[in-house]
Short mmCIF file of C-alpha atoms and ligand atoms in Angstrom, two decimals:
data_model
loop_
_atom_site.label_atom_id
_atom_site.label_comp_id
_atom_site.label_asym_id
_atom_site.label_seq_id
_atom_site.Cartn_x
_atom_site.Cartn_y
_atom_site.Cartn_z
CA MET A 248 -200.49 133.49 -27.64
CA ASN A 249 -203.54 131.56 -28.70
CA THR A 250 -203.34 128.75 -26.14
CA VAL A 251 -201.80 128.66 -22.76
CA LYS A 252 -200.78 125.38 -21.22
CA TYR A 253 -201.60 124.77 -17.60
CA SER A 254 -198.76 124.04 -15.17
CA LEU A 255 -200.54 121.74 -12.81
CA MET A 256 -203.81 119.93 -12.38
CA VAL A 257 -205.54 119.41 -9.09
CA ASN A 258 -207.19 116.07 -9.59
CA LEU A 259 -210.48 115.90 -7.67
CA GLY A 260 -212.73 113.98 -10.07
CA SER A 261 -215.46 116.25 -11.36
CA LYS A 262 -214.05 119.12 -9.28
CA SER A 263 -210.60 118.89 -10.91
CA TYR A 264 -209.01 122.19 -12.03
CA PRO A 265 -205.91 123.58 -13.68
CA ILE A 266 -203.43 125.91 -12.15
CA TYR A 267 -201.61 128.23 -14.58
CA ILE A 268 -198.28 129.65 -13.37
CA GLN A 269 -196.41 131.98 -15.66
CA ALA A 270 -195.00 135.46 -15.82
CA GLU A 271 -197.21 138.00 -17.65
CA LEU A 272 -200.25 135.66 -17.49
CA LEU A 273 -202.74 138.33 -16.41
CA GLU A 274 -203.05 139.57 -19.98
CA HIS A 275 -204.36 136.13 -20.97
CA LEU A 276 -207.05 136.00 -18.30
CA GLY A 277 -209.92 136.49 -20.80
CA LEU A 278 -208.61 133.75 -23.06
CA LEU A 279 -208.32 131.32 -20.10
CA VAL A 280 -211.79 132.05 -18.90
CA GLN A 281 -213.14 131.59 -22.40
CA GLN A 282 -211.18 128.35 -22.78
CA THR A 283 -212.75 127.08 -19.55
CA GLY A 284 -216.19 127.73 -21.08
CA LEU A 285 -217.39 130.19 -18.47
CA GLY A 286 -219.41 133.35 -18.93
CA PRO A 287 -220.92 135.44 -20.38
CA ASN A 288 -221.09 137.54 -17.22
CA VAL A 289 -218.21 137.90 -14.73
CA LEU A 290 -218.11 139.49 -11.28
CA LEU A 291 -214.58 140.73 -10.65
CA VAL A 292 -213.91 141.26 -6.96
CA THR A 293 -210.86 143.21 -5.80
CA ASN A 294 -209.73 145.93 -3.33
CA PRO A 295 -208.52 149.45 -4.09
CA THR A 296 -204.87 148.60 -3.53
CA VAL A 297 -204.71 145.62 -5.93
CA GLY A 298 -207.30 147.08 -8.23
CA GLY A 299 -205.20 150.23 -8.52
CA TYR A 300 -202.43 148.17 -10.14
CA TYR A 301 -204.25 145.36 -11.92
CA LEU A 302 -207.96 146.00 -12.42
CA VAL A 303 -207.58 147.72 -15.82
CA PRO A 304 -205.47 144.92 -17.42
CA ALA A 305 -207.65 142.25 -15.89
CA GLN A 306 -210.88 143.89 -17.09
CA ARG A 307 -209.48 144.71 -20.46
CA SER A 308 -208.44 141.12 -21.04
CA LEU A 309 -211.83 139.74 -19.98
CA GLU A 310 -213.71 142.24 -22.20
CA ALA A 311 -211.48 141.54 -25.18
CA ALA A 312 -212.56 137.89 -24.87
CA GLY A 313 -216.25 139.04 -25.13
CA LEU A 314 -217.10 138.70 -21.41
CA ARG A 315 -219.33 141.20 -19.65
CA VAL A 316 -217.51 142.40 -16.58
CA SER A 317 -218.99 143.93 -13.39
CA VAL A 318 -216.48 145.12 -10.78
CA ALA A 319 -217.02 145.00 -7.03
CA THR A 320 -214.48 146.75 -4.82
CA VAL A 321 -214.11 145.77 -1.14
CA PRO A 322 -212.03 147.98 1.14
CA ASP A 323 -208.58 146.70 1.93
CA GLY A 324 -208.34 144.83 5.20
CA GLU A 325 -209.01 141.59 7.08
CA GLU A 326 -211.94 143.24 8.80
CA TYR A 327 -213.89 143.30 5.54
CA LYS A 328 -213.74 139.51 5.24
CA SER A 329 -217.18 139.52 6.86
CA LEU A 330 -220.74 138.36 6.29
CA GLU A 331 -221.73 142.06 5.84
CA TRP A 332 -219.36 142.35 2.86
CA ALA A 333 -220.39 138.95 1.53
CA SER A 334 -223.95 140.27 1.54
CA ARG A 335 -222.94 143.37 -0.43
CA LEU A 336 -221.29 141.09 -2.94
CA TYR A 337 -224.49 139.03 -3.28
CA ASP A 338 -226.18 142.31 -4.31
CA ALA A 339 -223.37 142.94 -6.81
CA ALA A 340 -223.78 139.39 -8.17
CA LEU A 341 -227.52 139.90 -8.61
CA GLU A 342 -226.96 143.21 -10.37
CA ALA A 343 -224.37 141.57 -12.58
CA ARG A 344 -226.93 138.88 -13.52
CA LEU A 345 -224.57 136.08 -12.55
CA ASP A 346 -225.91 132.70 -13.41
CA ARG A 347 -224.57 129.25 -12.66
CA ARG A 348 -222.00 129.43 -15.50
CA SER A 349 -220.90 132.97 -14.68
CA PRO A 350 -217.79 133.12 -12.51
CA VAL A 351 -216.75 135.22 -9.59
CA VAL A 352 -213.19 136.28 -10.21
CA ALA A 353 -211.08 137.00 -7.09
CA LEU A 354 -208.27 139.41 -7.86
CA GLY A 355 -206.26 139.93 -4.65
CA GLY A 356 -204.61 138.33 -1.64
CA GLY A 357 -206.01 135.78 0.72
CA VAL A 358 -208.62 138.17 2.11
CA ILE A 359 -210.24 138.82 -1.33
CA GLY A 360 -209.79 135.11 -2.35
CA ASP A 361 -211.50 133.86 0.78
CA LEU A 362 -214.36 136.44 0.73
CA ALA A 363 -215.05 136.24 -3.07
CA GLY A 364 -214.69 132.47 -2.75
CA PHE A 365 -217.29 132.32 0.02
CA VAL A 366 -219.70 134.31 -2.14
CA ALA A 367 -219.02 131.99 -5.07
CA ALA A 368 -219.67 128.97 -2.86
CA THR A 369 -222.99 130.23 -1.57
CA TYR A 370 -224.58 132.45 -4.26
CA LEU A 371 -227.12 130.35 -6.21
CA ARG A 372 -225.81 127.43 -4.17
CA GLY A 373 -222.48 127.78 -5.92
CA VAL A 374 -221.10 129.44 -9.01
CA PRO A 375 -217.61 129.02 -10.52
CA LEU A 376 -214.72 130.70 -8.84
CA ILE A 377 -211.55 131.92 -10.58
CA GLN A 378 -208.65 132.74 -8.27
CA ILE A 379 -206.05 135.30 -9.38
CA PRO A 380 -203.87 135.43 -6.19
CA THR A 381 -201.68 138.56 -5.90
CA THR A 382 -199.73 137.95 -2.65
CA LEU A 383 -197.13 135.27 -2.20
CA LEU A 384 -199.23 133.65 0.54
CA ALA A 385 -202.18 133.50 -1.79
CA GLN A 386 -200.13 132.17 -4.71
CA VAL A 387 -198.63 129.31 -2.74
CA ASP A 388 -201.44 128.49 -0.35
CA SER A 389 -204.87 130.10 -0.09
CA SER A 390 -205.86 130.13 -3.77
CA VAL A 391 -205.46 126.35 -4.06
CA GLY A 392 -207.48 123.77 -2.11
CA GLY A 393 -210.91 125.33 -1.93
CA LYS A 394 -211.07 126.63 1.61
CA VAL A 395 -213.17 129.79 1.53
CA ALA A 396 -214.49 131.71 4.54
CA VAL A 397 -215.51 134.89 6.26
CA ASN A 398 -214.66 135.79 9.85
CA HIS A 399 -217.10 135.79 12.77
CA PRO A 400 -216.69 138.28 15.68
CA ARG A 401 -215.71 135.28 17.85
CA GLY A 402 -212.99 133.99 15.55
CA LYS A 403 -211.34 133.95 12.12
CA ASN A 404 -212.65 131.75 9.29
CA LEU A 405 -215.46 130.34 11.34
CA ILE A 406 -218.06 130.66 8.61
CA GLY A 407 -217.01 128.93 5.38
CA ALA A 408 -217.11 126.14 2.94
CA PHE A 409 -214.98 123.92 0.68
CA HIS A 410 -215.47 125.30 -2.82
CA GLN A 411 -212.77 124.36 -5.31
CA PRO A 412 -211.98 127.00 -7.93
CA ALA A 413 -212.59 126.37 -11.59
CA LEU A 414 -209.16 127.68 -12.38
CA VAL A 415 -206.25 129.39 -10.71
CA LEU A 416 -204.14 131.88 -12.57
CA ILE A 417 -200.82 132.76 -10.97
CA ASP A 418 -198.68 135.52 -12.41
CA PRO A 419 -195.49 135.90 -10.36
CA VAL A 420 -194.90 139.34 -11.91
CA LEU A 421 -197.81 140.68 -9.85
CA LEU A 422 -195.68 140.18 -6.72
CA ARG A 423 -193.43 143.04 -7.76
CA THR A 424 -195.84 145.66 -6.32
CA LEU A 425 -196.29 143.74 -3.07
CA SER A 426 -194.56 145.22 0.03
CA GLN A 427 -191.36 143.49 0.99
CA ARG A 428 -192.91 142.72 4.43
CA GLU A 429 -195.91 140.91 2.89
CA TYR A 430 -193.67 139.06 0.48
CA ILE A 431 -191.33 137.78 3.27
CA ALA A 432 -194.36 136.86 5.42
CA GLY A 433 -195.52 134.67 2.49
CA MET A 434 -192.07 132.98 2.46
CA ALA A 435 -192.95 131.39 5.84
CA GLU A 436 -195.65 129.29 4.05
CA VAL A 437 -193.07 128.42 1.34
CA ILE A 438 -190.54 127.20 3.88
CA LYS A 439 -193.32 125.23 5.63
CA TYR A 440 -193.73 123.06 2.49
CA GLY A 441 -190.04 122.16 2.55
CA VAL A 442 -190.29 121.16 6.20
CA ILE A 443 -193.45 119.02 6.08
CA TRP A 444 -193.09 117.50 2.61
CA ASP A 445 -189.93 117.97 0.59
CA GLY A 446 -186.41 117.99 2.01
CA ASP A 447 -184.88 118.63 -1.40
CA PHE A 448 -187.08 121.70 -1.86
CA PHE A 449 -185.95 122.90 1.58
CA ALA A 450 -182.28 122.53 0.42
CA TYR A 451 -183.13 124.40 -2.82
CA LEU A 452 -184.54 127.25 -0.73
CA GLU A 453 -181.38 127.32 1.36
CA GLN A 454 -179.38 127.64 -1.88
CA GLU A 455 -181.63 130.19 -3.62
CA ILE A 456 -183.22 132.23 -0.91
CA ALA A 457 -181.31 135.33 -1.88
CA ARG A 458 -182.56 135.18 -5.47
CA ALA A 459 -186.02 134.34 -4.30
CA LEU A 460 -186.03 137.42 -2.12
CA GLN A 461 -184.94 139.50 -5.09
CA LEU A 462 -187.99 138.11 -6.97
CA ASP A 463 -185.91 136.46 -9.58
CA THR A 464 -188.59 135.33 -12.02
CA GLU A 465 -187.11 131.88 -12.72
CA VAL A 466 -186.57 131.08 -9.06
CA ILE A 467 -189.88 132.40 -7.80
CA THR A 468 -191.82 130.67 -10.61
CA ARG A 469 -190.12 127.40 -9.64
CA VAL A 470 -190.80 127.99 -5.93
CA ILE A 471 -194.48 128.73 -6.49
CA THR A 472 -194.89 125.78 -8.83
CA ARG A 473 -193.34 123.37 -6.27
CA CYS A 474 -195.54 124.74 -3.43
CA CYS A 475 -198.72 124.45 -5.55
CA SER A 476 -197.76 120.96 -6.62
CA ILE A 477 -197.31 119.85 -3.00
CA LYS A 478 -200.53 121.48 -1.97
CA ALA A 479 -202.36 119.83 -4.88
CA LYS A 480 -201.09 116.41 -3.82
CA ILE A 481 -202.15 116.98 -0.20
CA VAL A 482 -205.59 118.24 -1.18
CA GLU A 483 -206.11 115.33 -3.62
CA GLN A 484 -205.46 112.91 -0.76
CA ASP A 485 -207.50 114.76 1.87
CA GLU A 486 -209.72 117.49 0.54
CA ARG A 487 -211.62 118.02 3.87
CA GLU A 488 -208.69 117.93 6.31
CA TYR A 489 -209.41 114.68 8.09
CA GLY A 490 -205.82 113.56 7.72
CA VAL A 491 -202.66 114.60 5.86
CA ARG A 492 -204.00 118.14 5.13
CA THR A 493 -203.54 118.87 8.80
CA LEU A 494 -199.79 118.97 8.17
CA LEU A 495 -200.27 122.28 6.39
CA ASN A 496 -200.97 123.69 9.87
CA LEU A 497 -197.36 123.45 10.92
CA GLY A 498 -196.63 126.54 13.03
CA HIS A 499 -200.28 127.58 12.98
CA THR A 500 -201.27 126.44 16.52
CA VAL A 501 -198.89 129.05 18.09
CA GLY A 502 -199.19 131.35 15.10
CA HIS A 503 -202.93 131.83 15.45
CA ALA A 504 -202.57 132.46 19.20
CA ILE A 505 -199.84 135.10 18.51
CA GLU A 506 -202.12 136.84 15.98
CA ALA A 507 -205.07 136.75 18.33
CA ILE A 508 -203.21 137.92 21.45
CA THR A 509 -201.81 140.88 19.53
CA GLY A 510 -205.24 141.77 18.17
CA TYR A 511 -204.26 140.91 14.53
CA GLN A 512 -202.47 144.26 14.42
CA VAL A 513 -198.79 143.37 15.02
CA TYR A 514 -197.88 140.34 13.06
CA ARG A 515 -198.68 139.30 9.50
CA HIS A 516 -200.06 135.73 9.32
CA GLY A 517 -196.80 134.37 7.89
CA GLU A 518 -194.68 136.12 10.51
CA ALA A 519 -196.71 134.49 13.32
CA VAL A 520 -196.49 131.11 11.51
CA ALA A 521 -192.69 131.50 11.34
CA ILE A 522 -192.50 131.97 15.16
CA GLY A 523 -194.95 129.02 15.48
CA MET A 524 -192.60 126.88 13.32
CA VAL A 525 -189.72 127.78 15.64
CA VAL A 526 -191.80 126.55 18.63
CA ALA A 527 -192.76 123.36 16.76
CA GLY A 528 -189.12 122.70 15.99
CA LEU A 529 -188.08 123.16 19.64
CA LEU A 530 -190.87 120.86 20.78
CA ALA A 531 -189.91 118.20 18.22
CA VAL A 532 -186.33 118.29 19.35
CA ASP A 533 -187.35 118.07 23.03
CA LEU A 534 -189.51 115.08 22.21
CA GLY A 535 -186.71 113.37 20.38
CA TRP A 536 -188.60 113.49 17.10
CA TRP A 537 -186.15 115.79 15.28
CA GLU A 538 -182.44 116.20 14.94
CA LYS A 539 -181.18 119.41 16.57
CA SER A 540 -179.10 120.08 13.41
CA ASP A 541 -182.28 120.13 11.25
CA CYS A 542 -183.92 122.45 13.71
CA GLU A 543 -180.96 124.77 13.39
CA ARG A 544 -181.16 124.65 9.59
CA LEU A 545 -184.80 125.74 9.78
CA ASN A 546 -183.98 128.57 12.21
CA GLN A 547 -181.14 129.74 9.93
CA LEU A 548 -183.32 129.77 6.85
CA LEU A 549 -186.04 131.70 8.68
CA THR A 550 -183.40 134.19 9.84
CA ARG A 551 -181.92 134.64 6.33
CA THR A 552 -185.46 135.18 4.98
CA GLY A 553 -185.89 138.02 7.49
CA LEU A 554 -188.74 136.38 9.40
CA PRO A 555 -189.23 137.03 13.09
CA MET A 556 -188.43 134.14 15.46
CA THR A 557 -189.16 135.67 18.79
CA ILE A 558 -191.88 137.90 20.29
CA PRO A 559 -191.38 140.57 22.90
CA GLY A 560 -193.44 140.99 26.02
CA ILE A 561 -196.06 138.27 25.86
CA ASP A 562 -196.77 135.95 28.75
CA PRO A 563 -196.23 132.34 27.58
CA ASN A 564 -198.90 131.15 30.01
CA ARG A 565 -201.47 133.41 28.28
CA LEU A 566 -200.49 132.10 24.90
CA LEU A 567 -200.99 128.53 26.06
CA GLU A 568 -204.37 129.45 27.70
CA LEU A 569 -205.51 131.01 24.47
CA MET A 570 -204.63 128.00 22.37
CA GLN A 571 -206.42 125.69 24.78
CA HIS A 572 -209.48 127.96 25.10
CA ASP A 573 -209.89 128.15 21.31
CA LYS A 574 -209.83 124.49 20.97
CA LYS A 575 -212.36 123.98 23.81
CA VAL A 576 -214.70 126.52 22.27
CA LEU A 577 -214.64 124.56 19.06
CA ASN A 578 -214.92 121.24 20.97
CA GLY A 579 -211.62 120.04 19.76
CA THR A 580 -208.30 119.01 21.24
CA LEU A 581 -205.00 120.81 20.86
CA ARG A 582 -203.12 119.04 18.13
CA TRP A 583 -199.57 119.82 17.21
CA VAL A 584 -197.94 119.37 13.81
CA LEU A 585 -194.28 118.64 14.49
CA PRO A 586 -191.36 117.94 12.10
CA ARG A 587 -189.76 114.50 12.09
CA LYS A 588 -187.08 115.33 9.57
CA LEU A 589 -186.69 117.95 6.83
CA GLY A 590 -189.44 116.79 4.47
CA GLU A 591 -191.64 114.87 6.87
CA ALA A 592 -193.98 115.82 9.75
CA GLY A 593 -196.50 114.16 12.04
CA VAL A 594 -199.34 115.14 14.35
CA VAL A 595 -199.43 114.77 18.12
CA SER A 596 -202.25 115.59 20.57
CA GLN A 597 -202.27 116.74 24.21
CA LEU A 598 -198.64 117.55 24.87
CA PRO A 599 -197.86 118.19 28.57
CA ASP A 600 -198.24 121.89 29.46
CA ASP A 601 -194.77 122.15 31.00
CA LEU A 602 -193.16 120.88 27.81
CA VAL A 603 -195.07 123.35 25.63
CA LEU A 604 -194.30 126.21 28.10
CA ARG A 605 -190.63 125.42 28.01
CA SER A 606 -190.55 125.94 24.25
CA LEU A 607 -192.85 129.03 24.40
CA ARG A 608 -190.46 130.66 26.96
CA ARG A 609 -187.61 130.33 24.55
CA ILE A 610 -189.35 132.44 21.84
CA VAL A 611 -190.77 135.02 24.23
CA LEU A 612 -188.37 137.83 25.12
CA ASP A 613 -188.56 139.59 28.50
CA HIS A 614 -190.19 136.62 30.32
P1 NAD B 69 -204.18 140.25 2.15
O1 NAD B 69 -205.14 139.64 1.23
O2 NAD B 69 -204.75 141.14 3.24
O3 NAD B 69 -203.05 141.02 1.38
C1 NAD B 69 -202.03 141.68 2.16
C2 NAD B 69 -201.90 143.15 1.66
O4 NAD B 69 -201.26 143.22 0.42
C3 NAD B 69 -203.22 143.90 1.50
O5 NAD B 69 -203.06 145.21 1.93
C4 NAD B 69 -203.45 143.82 -0.03
O6 NAD B 69 -204.24 144.92 -0.55
C5 NAD B 69 -202.05 143.98 -0.53
N1 NAD B 69 -201.75 143.37 -1.83
C6 NAD B 69 -202.18 142.17 -2.34
N2 NAD B 69 -201.62 141.88 -3.49
C7 NAD B 69 -200.84 142.93 -3.80
C8 NAD B 69 -199.98 143.22 -4.85
N3 NAD B 69 -199.74 142.37 -5.84
N4 NAD B 69 -199.37 144.45 -4.89
C9 NAD B 69 -199.52 145.33 -3.90
N5 NAD B 69 -200.28 145.04 -2.80
C10 NAD B 69 -200.95 143.88 -2.78
O7 NAD B 69 -203.35 139.12 2.98
P2 NAD B 69 -202.85 137.70 2.57
O8 NAD B 69 -201.66 137.42 3.47
O9 NAD B 69 -202.70 137.51 1.14
O10 NAD B 69 -204.02 136.77 3.03
C11 NAD B 69 -204.40 136.57 4.41
C12 NAD B 69 -205.79 135.96 4.41
O11 NAD B 69 -205.69 134.65 3.77
C13 NAD B 69 -206.35 135.76 5.82
O12 NAD B 69 -207.67 136.20 5.89
C14 NAD B 69 -206.22 134.23 6.02
O13 NAD B 69 -207.27 133.76 6.86
C15 NAD B 69 -206.41 133.77 4.61
N6 NAD B 69 -205.86 132.44 4.29
C16 NAD B 69 -206.64 131.52 3.68
C17 NAD B 69 -206.16 130.28 3.44
C18 NAD B 69 -207.00 129.30 2.66
O14 NAD B 69 -206.55 128.14 2.46
N7 NAD B 69 -208.16 129.67 2.15
C19 NAD B 69 -204.81 129.94 3.69
C20 NAD B 69 -204.05 130.89 4.34
C21 NAD B 69 -204.55 132.15 4.62
N1 LIG B 70 -204.00 126.70 4.36
C1 LIG B 70 -204.26 125.39 4.89
C2 LIG B 70 -205.09 124.58 3.96
O1 LIG B 70 -205.42 125.00 2.91
O2 LIG B 70 -205.48 123.53 4.42
#
């Protein structure tokens, strides 16, 4: 293969970039970086889990294209998405003699993408970033749109930037080594796109969820392509999340609180978002925004996907307090993304506590 055609373009003027989505694409990484005119040095950032599978082919492909590759390995885990590890990566970038044309390549899930992306955004006031997402969540969400960040002891993603990648390379075959739990968690973000943006896509998921869960290459490539295309459209309209990009936070208000209250140890992000989407659906029905039958379709699809829809043993009042406290700390108001129909959502602020608590009680067991 001498040329590879991109699947989608994110149109952001001088910051536009292509997304390549294709099985077995990793072997063409070097060619794509070369085509983009980047180099000659590359800092490849990964973790031992992902690196154990894909570092050798990635490095081989880059070197075959004449690029000089330095590898930085970050331990596996959300706790390493930190300023301390960003600082270690600055050292690695200096040692690799990265200049303004030399890219940081993020090979991993959302943690590696966000951390390496943050380093790319800040080192030398910004160097090119290449995203090679390896989880479903990263392939459909975090690698596209330019949000990069590290965590602060007082909250997730509090230190960050908008730094669009120079290119995104998505190889669905890489998902074959991902644990089933991580894969299913990523499906929550996939379903989210159907609810907020595209009712036909939601119906397609209802029809093909079994094949998607079996990682059927044709289905999963189509699913990833549709998700990236929706995300690209949203980011093109609202790169900095002043408007329509907020819709991507469906399920996240409650989801973040569930993750925080359980110390980020119990639920994967997508699992917490799935429960959050159930709450958003119940609220939307109670408010008369949404048909009960659509809410039931969402809950059925989440169930068939194997996502959790309830949580045991958590006080709904504490969940609500945590959501309100977080927003106060950040000087914001509590805003809810709620579905209006399958394929359309809206934002509402300051819902009455008793209404929210009623929905929260329905997803909390033992209370
Ligand atoms: P992750 O990066 O921690 O990956 C999950 C696990 O899967 C890790 O243990 C990882 O080593 C392993 N893994 C990754 N790819 C693999 C593969 N192909 N085969 C085998 N194992 C593999 O988690 P995630 O869910 O991808 O990302 C979560 C992070 O993404 C959070 O920090 C979150 O804040 C961030 N995020 C960012 C955005 C954004 O827009 N920037 C959006 C959503 C989430
Ligand atoms: N993951 C939400 C966003 O990119 O805006």
